[in-house]
């Protein structure tokens, strides 16, 4: 993955937010899961996992157990401070909106010397069009091959489209669409949070087009409610953070940079 050459103020704000939230919360807490492996060199992939992982049989949503509070407590009992010899294994990525943030988090995590990051993003993907890119199958392979201890995931920008339920296609905000999308999100969160894994799920910000923004608000509602059911999943709300000042849910083209100036 190549780092973007320049960022506007809004992008920088997102990169800084995610890097600070995810990396600082992991390292400053000093309490992370025990690493039973030897660790390896940092990896920064823009697309796929190893061929062995890709060939592994995928776990269906029905086979994935729901993460429970006892699972979180078991993980907490094995907490430790990560070291260079036994770094924390972190995976971060998602759709194209996650491209910049995943790069920023990767760079910040690698610089700590105690986090072994793997970052990737897939353009035009989501949880609706699994025939184009199946995140459930892909991440099943990732967790089998890489065994990350923490997963940071951001997706949803491409999910404002029709979703087939049986022989009928529905568009958001139809109740049938919401129910099926909720099922997919819940099953995917369970997959990511399996094996006592910590998941950080990033919501969508407001969008310029009103109808598009409304759809993003809908998927955020699903993300938040499903995350609340799962103690191992933390939901990060970017809706208010990226709303225009004093106007919740209203798209903002630009934000002040570190000097207070607003550059379009």
Coordinates of N, CA and C in Angstrom, one line a residue, residues 47-156:
X47 N -3.8 -6.4 -0.4 CA -4.9 -7.2 -0.9 C -5.1 -8.5 -0.2
X48 N -4.2 -9.5 -0.3 CA -4.6 -10.9 0.1 C -3.7 -11.4 1.2
X49 N -4.2 -12.5 1.8 CA -3.4 -13.2 2.8 C -2.7 -14.3 2.0
X50 N -2.0 -15.2 2.7 CA -1.2 -16.2 2.1 C -2.1 -17.2 1.3
X51 N -1.6 -17.9 0.4 CA -2.4 -18.8 -0.4 C -2.9 -19.9 0.4
X52 N -2.1 -20.3 1.4 CA -2.6 -21.4 2.3 C -3.9 -20.9 3.0
X53 N -3.9 -19.7 3.5 CA -5.1 -19.2 4.1 C -6.3 -19.1 3.2
X54 N -6.0 -18.6 2.0 CA -7.1 -18.5 1.0 C -7.7 -19.8 0.6
X55 N -6.9 -20.9 0.7 CA -7.4 -22.2 0.4 C -8.1 -22.9 1.6
X56 N -8.0 -22.3 2.7 CA -8.6 -22.9 3.9 C -10.2 -22.9 3.8
X57 N -10.8 -23.9 4.3 CA -12.3 -23.9 4.2 C -12.9 -22.8 5.0
X58 N -13.8 -22.1 4.4 CA -14.4 -20.9 5.0 C -15.4 -21.4 6.1
X59 N -15.5 -20.6 7.2 CA -16.5 -20.9 8.2 C -17.8 -20.2 7.8
X60 N -18.9 -20.8 7.9 CA -20.2 -20.1 7.6 C -20.6 -19.3 8.8
X61 N -21.5 -18.4 8.5 CA -21.9 -17.5 9.6 C -22.6 -18.3 10.7
X62 N -23.3 -19.4 10.3 CA -24.0 -20.2 11.3 C -23.1 -20.9 12.3
X63 N -21.8 -21.1 11.8 CA -20.8 -21.9 12.6 C -20.1 -21.0 13.6
X64 N -20.2 -19.7 13.5 CA -19.4 -18.8 14.3 C -20.1 -18.5 15.6
X65 N -19.4 -18.8 16.7 CA -20.1 -18.6 18.0 C -20.1 -17.1 18.4
X66 N -21.1 -16.7 19.1 CA -21.2 -15.3 19.5 C -20.2 -15.1 20.7
X67 N -19.5 -14.0 20.6 CA -18.5 -13.7 21.6 C -19.3 -13.3 22.9
X68 N -18.9 -13.8 24.0 CA -19.6 -13.6 25.3 C -18.7 -12.9 26.3
X69 N -19.4 -12.4 27.3 CA -18.6 -11.7 28.4 C -17.6 -12.7 29.0
X70 N -17.9 -14.0 29.3 CA -16.8 -14.9 29.8 C -15.6 -14.9 28.9
X71 N -15.8 -14.8 27.6 CA -14.7 -14.9 26.6 C -13.8 -13.7 26.8
X72 N -14.4 -12.5 27.1 CA -13.7 -11.3 27.3 C -12.9 -11.4 28.6
X73 N -13.6 -12.0 29.7 CA -12.9 -12.2 30.9 C -11.7 -13.1 30.8
X74 N -11.8 -14.1 30.0 CA -10.7 -15.1 29.8 C -9.5 -14.3 29.2
X75 N -9.8 -13.5 28.2 CA -8.8 -12.7 27.6 C -8.1 -11.8 28.6
X76 N -8.9 -11.1 29.4 CA -8.4 -10.2 30.4 C -7.5 -10.9 31.4
X77 N -7.7 -12.2 31.7 CA -6.9 -12.9 32.6 C -5.5 -13.2 32.0
X78 N -5.4 -13.1 30.7 CA -4.1 -13.4 30.1 C -3.4 -12.1 29.6
X79 N -3.8 -11.0 30.2 CA -3.2 -9.7 29.7 C -1.7 -9.6 30.0
X80 N -1.1 -8.9 29.2 CA 0.3 -8.6 29.3 C 0.7 -7.4 28.6
X81 N 1.9 -6.9 28.9 CA 2.4 -5.7 28.1 C 3.2 -6.3 26.9
X82 N 2.8 -5.8 25.7 CA 3.5 -6.3 24.5 C 5.0 -5.9 24.5
X83 N 5.8 -6.7 23.9 CA 7.2 -6.4 23.8 C 7.7 -6.5 22.3
X84 N 8.9 -6.1 22.0 CA 9.4 -6.3 20.7 C 9.6 -7.8 20.4
X85 N 9.9 -8.6 21.4 CA 10.0 -10.0 21.2 C 8.7 -10.7 21.0
X86 N 7.7 -10.2 21.7 CA 6.3 -10.8 21.5 C 5.3 -9.6 21.3
X87 N 5.3 -9.1 20.1 CA 4.4 -7.9 19.8 C 3.0 -8.3 19.7
X88 N 2.1 -7.3 19.8 CA 0.7 -7.5 19.6 C 0.5 -7.6 18.1
X89 N -0.4 -8.6 17.8 CA -0.7 -8.8 16.4 C -2.0 -8.0 16.0
X90 N -1.9 -7.0 15.1 CA -3.0 -6.1 14.8 C -3.3 -6.2 13.3
X91 N -4.6 -6.3 13.0 CA -5.0 -6.2 11.6 C -5.9 -5.0 11.5
X92 N -5.7 -4.2 10.5 CA -6.6 -3.0 10.3 C -6.9 -2.8 8.9
X93 N -8.2 -2.5 8.5 CA -8.5 -2.3 7.1 C -10.0 -2.2 6.9
X94 N -10.4 -2.4 5.7 CA -11.8 -2.4 5.3 C -12.0 -2.0 3.8
X95 N -13.0 -1.1 3.6 CA -13.2 -0.7 2.2 C -12.3 0.5 1.8
X96 N -12.6 1.1 0.7 CA -11.8 2.2 0.2 C -11.7 3.4 1.2
X97 N -12.8 3.6 2.0 CA -12.8 4.7 3.0 C -11.7 4.4 4.1
X98 N -11.4 3.2 4.2 CA -10.4 2.8 5.3 C -9.0 2.8 4.7
X99 N -8.8 3.2 3.5 CA -7.4 3.2 2.9 C -6.5 4.1 3.7
X100 N -6.8 5.4 3.8 CA -5.9 6.3 4.5 C -5.8 6.0 6.0
X101 N -6.9 5.7 6.7 CA -6.7 5.4 8.1 C -5.9 4.1 8.3
X102 N -6.1 3.1 7.5 CA -5.4 1.8 7.7 C -3.9 2.1 7.5
X103 N -3.5 2.9 6.6 CA -2.1 3.2 6.4 C -1.6 4.0 7.6
X104 N -2.4 5.0 8.1 CA -1.9 5.8 9.2 C -1.8 4.9 10.5
X105 N -2.7 4.0 10.7 CA -2.6 3.2 11.9 C -1.5 2.2 11.7
X106 N -1.3 1.7 10.5 CA -0.1 0.8 10.3 C 1.2 1.5 10.6
X107 N 1.4 2.7 10.1 CA 2.6 3.4 10.3 C 2.8 3.7 11.8
X108 N 1.8 4.2 12.5 CA 1.9 4.5 13.9 C 2.1 3.2 14.7
X109 N 1.4 2.2 14.4 CA 1.6 0.9 15.2 C 3.0 0.4 15.0
X110 N 3.5 0.4 13.8 CA 4.9 -0.2 13.5 C 5.9 0.6 14.3
X111 N 5.7 1.9 14.4 CA 6.7 2.8 15.0 C 6.8 2.5 16.5
X112 N 5.8 1.9 17.1 CA 5.8 1.6 18.5 C 6.9 0.6 18.8
X113 N 7.2 -0.3 17.9 CA 8.1 -1.4 18.1 C 7.6 -2.6 18.9
X114 N 6.3 -2.5 19.3 CA 5.7 -3.6 20.1 C 4.4 -4.0 19.5
X115 N 4.1 -3.5 18.3 CA 2.9 -4.0 17.6 C 3.3 -4.5 16.2
X116 N 2.8 -5.6 15.9 CA 3.1 -6.2 14.5 C 1.8 -6.0 13.7
X117 N 1.8 -5.0 12.8 CA 0.5 -4.7 12.1 C 0.5 -5.3 10.7
X118 N -0.8 -5.6 10.3 CA -1.1 -6.0 8.9 C -2.2 -5.1 8.5
X119 N -2.1 -4.3 7.4 CA -3.1 -3.4 7.0 C -3.5 -3.8 5.5
X120 N -4.8 -3.7 5.2 CA -5.2 -3.8 3.9 C -6.6 -3.2 3.7
X121 N -6.9 -2.9 2.4 CA -8.2 -2.3 2.1 C -8.6 -2.9 0.7
X122 N -9.9 -3.0 0.5 CA -10.4 -3.5 -0.7 C -11.4 -2.5 -1.3
X123 N -11.1 -1.9 -2.4 CA -11.9 -0.9 -3.0 C -13.2 -1.4 -3.5
X124 N -14.3 -0.7 -3.3 CA -15.6 -1.0 -3.8 C -16.3 -2.2 -3.1
X125 N -15.8 -2.5 -1.8 CA -16.3 -3.7 -1.1 C -17.3 -3.3 0.0
X126 N -18.0 -4.3 0.5 CA -18.9 -4.1 1.7 C -19.5 -5.4 2.1
X127 N -20.5 -5.3 2.8 CA -21.2 -6.6 3.3 C -22.4 -6.9 2.5
X128 N -22.8 -6.1 1.5 CA -24.0 -6.3 0.7 C -23.6 -7.2 -0.5
X129 N -22.6 -6.8 -1.3 CA -22.3 -7.6 -2.5 C -21.2 -8.6 -2.3
X130 N -21.5 -9.6 -1.6 CA -20.5 -10.7 -1.2 C -20.1 -11.4 -2.5
X131 N -20.9 -11.4 -3.6 CA -20.5 -12.1 -4.8 C -19.3 -11.4 -5.4
X132 N -19.1 -10.1 -5.1 CA -18.0 -9.3 -5.6 C -16.7 -9.5 -4.7
X133 N -16.9 -9.3 -3.5 CA -15.9 -9.5 -2.5 C -16.5 -10.0 -1.2
X134 N -16.2 -11.2 -0.8 CA -16.8 -11.8 0.4 C -15.9 -11.6 1.6
X135 N -16.2 -10.5 2.4 CA -15.4 -10.2 3.5 C -15.5 -11.3 4.6
X136 N -16.6 -11.9 4.7 CA -16.7 -13.0 5.7 C -15.7 -14.1 5.4
X137 N -15.7 -14.6 4.2 CA -14.8 -15.6 3.8 C -13.3 -15.2 3.9
X138 N -13.1 -13.9 3.4 CA -11.7 -13.4 3.4 C -11.2 -13.3 4.9
X139 N -12.0 -12.8 5.8 CA -11.5 -12.6 7.1 C -11.4 -13.9 7.9
X140 N -12.2 -14.9 7.5 CA -12.1 -16.2 8.0 C -10.7 -16.7 7.7
X141 N -10.2 -16.5 6.5 CA -8.9 -16.9 6.1 C -7.8 -16.1 6.9
X142 N -8.1 -14.8 7.0 CA -7.1 -14.0 7.7 C -6.9 -14.4 9.2
X143 N -8.0 -14.7 9.9 CA -7.9 -15.0 11.3 C -7.2 -16.4 11.5
X144 N -7.5 -17.3 10.5 CA -6.8 -18.6 10.5 C -5.3 -18.5 10.3
X145 N -5.0 -17.7 9.3 CA -3.6 -17.6 8.9 C -2.7 -16.7 9.8
X146 N -3.3 -15.5 10.1 CA -2.5 -14.5 10.8 C -2.8 -14.4 12.3
X147 N -4.0 -15.0 12.8 CA -4.4 -15.0 14.2 C -4.1 -13.6 14.8
X148 N -4.8 -12.5 14.3 CA -4.6 -11.2 15.0 C -5.3 -11.2 16.3
X149 N -4.7 -10.5 17.2 CA -5.3 -10.3 18.6 C -6.3 -9.2 18.6
X150 N -6.0 -8.2 17.8 CA -6.9 -7.0 17.7 C -7.2 -6.8 16.2
X151 N -8.5 -6.6 15.9 CA -8.9 -6.3 14.5 C -9.6 -4.9 14.5
X152 N -9.2 -4.0 13.7 CA -9.8 -2.7 13.5 C -10.5 -2.7 12.1
X153 N -11.8 -2.5 12.0 CA -12.5 -2.7 10.7 C -13.4 -1.6 10.4
X154 N -13.4 -1.1 9.2 CA -14.2 0.0 8.7 C -14.8 -0.3 7.4
X155 N -16.1 -0.4 7.3 CA -16.7 -0.7 6.0 C -18.2 -0.2 6.1
X156 N -18.8 0.0 4.9 CA -20.2 0.4 4.9 C -20.4 1.5 3.8

